[in-house]
Amino acid sequence: MARVRMAPAALLSAVNGADPSTYTSIAPPSRTRWQDPEYRIYFEKCESPAEEAFLKEMLATWYLEPAGNALRALDILLEMQVPLRSYRFDFLIDKWLVVEIDGATYHSAPE
């Protein structure tokens, strides 16, 4: 199988201090992979259009594959709606980087 350098490696390097030249991935699938039925359960966890947009971009950029309740690539683990004490984070990357997309303002606003 051909191996290619991942486009966002510099971003990951900034996050975890690793050398971006070491990051590789199996040749990328279609950028519209998020449309596959096996990914539906992950989109059902999204609570806003902004979270869906973030998830679509993560799938397209990192070529994430289902891994139980999370999504995984060779260099990244993405968990969704992760509880911690009285909070629930929209996304957790590699068990330490919290990504909060819309926060309490979105969820507490009247519809």
PDB file of C-alpha atoms in Angstrom:
ATOM      1  CA  MET A   1       0.000   0.000   0.000  1.00  0.00           C
ATOM      2  CA  ALA A   2       1.242   3.478  -0.795  1.00  0.00           C
ATOM      3  CA  ARG A   3       1.974   5.744   2.135  1.00  0.00           C
ATOM      4  CA  VAL A   4       1.544   9.496   1.898  1.00  0.00           C
ATOM      5  CA  ARG A   5       2.388  12.370   4.215  1.00  0.00           C
ATOM      6  CA  MET A   6      -0.695  13.750   5.961  1.00  0.00           C
ATOM      7  CA  ALA A   7      -1.545  17.352   5.152  1.00  0.00           C
ATOM      8  CA  PRO A   8      -2.196  18.566   8.740  1.00  0.00           C
ATOM      9  CA  ALA A   9       1.027  17.140  10.222  1.00  0.00           C
ATOM     10  CA  ALA A  10       2.329  20.602  11.088  1.00  0.00           C
ATOM     11  CA  LEU A  11      -0.800  21.197  13.156  1.00  0.00           C
ATOM     12  CA  LEU A  12      -0.327  17.949  15.041  1.00  0.00           C
ATOM     13  CA  SER A  13       3.306  18.859  15.591  1.00  0.00           C
ATOM     14  CA  ALA A  14       2.251  22.117  17.200  1.00  0.00           C
ATOM     15  CA  VAL A  15      -0.151  20.186  19.444  1.00  0.00           C
ATOM     16  CA  ASN A  16       2.101  17.393  20.681  1.00  0.00           C
ATOM     17  CA  GLY A  17       5.618  18.575  19.857  1.00  0.00           C
ATOM     18  CA  ALA A  18       6.405  15.727  17.472  1.00  0.00           C
ATOM     19  CA  ASP A  19       8.324  15.937  14.207  1.00  0.00           C
ATOM     20  CA  PRO A  20       5.750  16.345  11.388  1.00  0.00           C
ATOM     21  CA  SER A  21       8.001  14.572   8.890  1.00  0.00           C
ATOM     22  CA  THR A  22       7.396  11.316  10.768  1.00  0.00           C
ATOM     23  CA  TYR A  23       3.619  11.354  10.224  1.00  0.00           C
ATOM     24  CA  THR A  24       2.299   9.137   7.478  1.00  0.00           C
ATOM     25  CA  SER A  25      -1.034   7.618   6.644  1.00  0.00           C
ATOM     26  CA  ILE A  26      -2.415   5.004   4.327  1.00  0.00           C
ATOM     27  CA  ALA A  27      -3.493   6.612   1.039  1.00  0.00           C
ATOM     28  CA  PRO A  28      -6.539   8.782   1.797  1.00  0.00           C
ATOM     29  CA  PRO A  29     -10.101   7.669   1.163  1.00  0.00           C
ATOM     30  CA  SER A  30     -12.653   9.913  -0.449  1.00  0.00           C
ATOM     31  CA  ARG A  31     -13.109  13.303   1.245  1.00  0.00           C
ATOM     32  CA  THR A  32     -16.844  12.542   1.365  1.00  0.00           C
ATOM     33  CA  ARG A  33     -16.390   9.403   3.441  1.00  0.00           C
ATOM     34  CA  TRP A  34     -18.500  11.006   6.157  1.00  0.00           C
ATOM     35  CA  GLN A  35     -21.502  10.131   3.980  1.00  0.00           C
ATOM     36  CA  ASP A  36     -20.924   6.391   4.499  1.00  0.00           C
ATOM     37  CA  PRO A  37     -23.603   4.733   6.683  1.00  0.00           C
ATOM     38  CA  GLU A  38     -20.990   3.417   9.140  1.00  0.00           C
ATOM     39  CA  TYR A  39     -20.293   7.022  10.185  1.00  0.00           C
ATOM     40  CA  ARG A  40     -23.945   7.847  10.940  1.00  0.00           C
ATOM     41  CA  ILE A  41     -23.606   6.995  14.646  1.00  0.00           C
ATOM     42  CA  TYR A  42     -20.871   9.607  15.029  1.00  0.00           C
ATOM     43  CA  PHE A  43     -22.982  12.329  13.430  1.00  0.00           C
ATOM     44  CA  GLU A  44     -25.893  11.386  15.683  1.00  0.00           C
ATOM     45  CA  LYS A  45     -23.689  12.368  18.627  1.00  0.00           C
ATOM     46  CA  CYS A  46     -23.285  15.904  17.252  1.00  0.00           C
ATOM     47  CA  GLU A  47     -25.542  18.392  19.006  1.00  0.00           C
ATOM     48  CA  SER A  48     -25.260  21.322  16.597  1.00  0.00           C
ATOM     49  CA  PRO A  49     -24.527  22.113  12.953  1.00  0.00           C
ATOM     50  CA  ALA A  50     -21.155  23.522  14.046  1.00  0.00           C
ATOM     51  CA  GLU A  51     -20.195  20.187  15.629  1.00  0.00           C
ATOM     52  CA  GLU A  52     -21.227  18.363  12.444  1.00  0.00           C
ATOM     53  CA  ALA A  53     -19.078  20.710  10.352  1.00  0.00           C
ATOM     54  CA  PHE A  54     -16.089  20.130  12.657  1.00  0.00           C
ATOM     55  CA  LEU A  55     -16.553  16.357  12.472  1.00  0.00           C
ATOM     56  CA  LYS A  56     -16.821  16.425   8.649  1.00  0.00           C
ATOM     57  CA  GLU A  57     -13.581  18.388   8.412  1.00  0.00           C
ATOM     58  CA  MET A  58     -11.790  16.070  10.848  1.00  0.00           C
ATOM     59  CA  LEU A  59     -12.907  13.032   8.836  1.00  0.00           C
ATOM     60  CA  ALA A  60     -11.793  14.595   5.561  1.00  0.00           C
ATOM     61  CA  THR A  61      -8.477  15.895   6.876  1.00  0.00           C
ATOM     62  CA  TRP A  62      -7.311  13.065   9.121  1.00  0.00           C
ATOM     63  CA  TYR A  63      -8.953  10.090   7.325  1.00  0.00           C
ATOM     64  CA  LEU A  64     -10.414   8.813  10.585  1.00  0.00           C
ATOM     65  CA  GLU A  65     -11.820   5.292  10.855  1.00  0.00           C
ATOM     66  CA  PRO A  66     -14.420   3.976  13.344  1.00  0.00           C
ATOM     67  CA  ALA A  67     -12.872   2.598  16.532  1.00  0.00           C
ATOM     68  CA  GLY A  68     -15.699   1.726  18.896  1.00  0.00           C
ATOM     69  CA  ASN A  69     -17.030   4.931  20.438  1.00  0.00           C
ATOM     70  CA  ALA A  70     -14.194   6.969  18.911  1.00  0.00           C
ATOM     71  CA  LEU A  71     -12.587   7.648  15.554  1.00  0.00           C
ATOM     72  CA  ARG A  72      -8.939   6.825  14.947  1.00  0.00           C
ATOM     73  CA  ALA A  73      -6.200   7.416  12.390  1.00  0.00           C
ATOM     74  CA  LEU A  74      -2.575   6.388  12.682  1.00  0.00           C
ATOM     75  CA  ASP A  75      -1.703   9.614  14.499  1.00  0.00           C
ATOM     76  CA  ILE A  76      -4.881  10.746  16.236  1.00  0.00           C
ATOM     77  CA  LEU A  77      -7.775   9.575  18.408  1.00  0.00           C
ATOM     78  CA  LEU A  78     -11.001  11.609  18.345  1.00  0.00           C
ATOM     79  CA  GLU A  79     -13.625  11.014  21.030  1.00  0.00           C
ATOM     80  CA  MET A  80     -17.021  12.732  21.086  1.00  0.00           C
ATOM     81  CA  GLN A  81     -19.290  14.013  23.864  1.00  0.00           C
ATOM     82  CA  VAL A  82     -16.822  13.046  26.586  1.00  0.00           C
ATOM     83  CA  PRO A  83     -18.071  13.455  30.187  1.00  0.00           C
ATOM     84  CA  LEU A  84     -15.798  14.768  32.921  1.00  0.00           C
ATOM     85  CA  ARG A  85     -17.292  15.570  36.305  1.00  0.00           C
ATOM     86  CA  SER A  86     -20.209  17.945  35.669  1.00  0.00           C
ATOM     87  CA  TYR A  87     -19.069  18.800  32.116  1.00  0.00           C
ATOM     88  CA  ARG A  88     -19.362  17.157  28.742  1.00  0.00           C
ATOM     89  CA  PHE A  89     -16.826  18.125  26.091  1.00  0.00           C
ATOM     90  CA  ASP A  90     -17.823  18.145  22.437  1.00  0.00           C
ATOM     91  CA  PHE A  91     -14.566  16.482  21.345  1.00  0.00           C
ATOM     92  CA  LEU A  92     -11.440  15.123  23.007  1.00  0.00           C
ATOM     93  CA  ILE A  93      -8.329  14.602  20.894  1.00  0.00           C
ATOM     94  CA  ASP A  94      -5.661  12.136  22.030  1.00  0.00           C
ATOM     95  CA  LYS A  95      -7.097  11.967  25.563  1.00  0.00           C
ATOM     96  CA  TRP A  96      -5.952  15.508  26.498  1.00  0.00           C
ATOM     97  CA  LEU A  97      -6.909  18.208  23.982  1.00  0.00           C
ATOM     98  CA  VAL A  98     -10.448  19.476  24.628  1.00  0.00           C
ATOM     99  CA  VAL A  99     -12.407  20.961  21.717  1.00  0.00           C
ATOM    100  CA  GLU A 100     -15.575  22.791  22.735  1.00  0.00           C
ATOM    101  CA  ILE A 101     -17.450  23.941  19.653  1.00  0.00           C
ATOM    102  CA  ASP A 102     -20.567  25.737  20.799  1.00  0.00           C
ATOM    103  CA  GLY A 103     -20.642  25.764  24.604  1.00  0.00           C
ATOM    104  CA  ALA A 104     -23.426  26.545  27.044  1.00  0.00           C
ATOM    105  CA  THR A 105     -24.665  29.602  25.155  1.00  0.00           C
ATOM    106  CA  TYR A 106     -25.806  27.477  22.204  1.00  0.00           C
ATOM    107  CA  HIS A 107     -27.341  24.740  24.354  1.00  0.00           C
ATOM    108  CA  SER A 108     -29.171  27.075  26.737  1.00  0.00           C
ATOM    109  CA  ALA A 109     -30.529  29.478  24.100  1.00  0.00           C
ATOM    110  CA  PRO A 110     -34.299  29.310  23.505  1.00  0.00           C
ATOM    111  CA  GLU A 111     -35.157  27.746  20.163  1.00  0.00           C
TER     112      GLU A 111
END
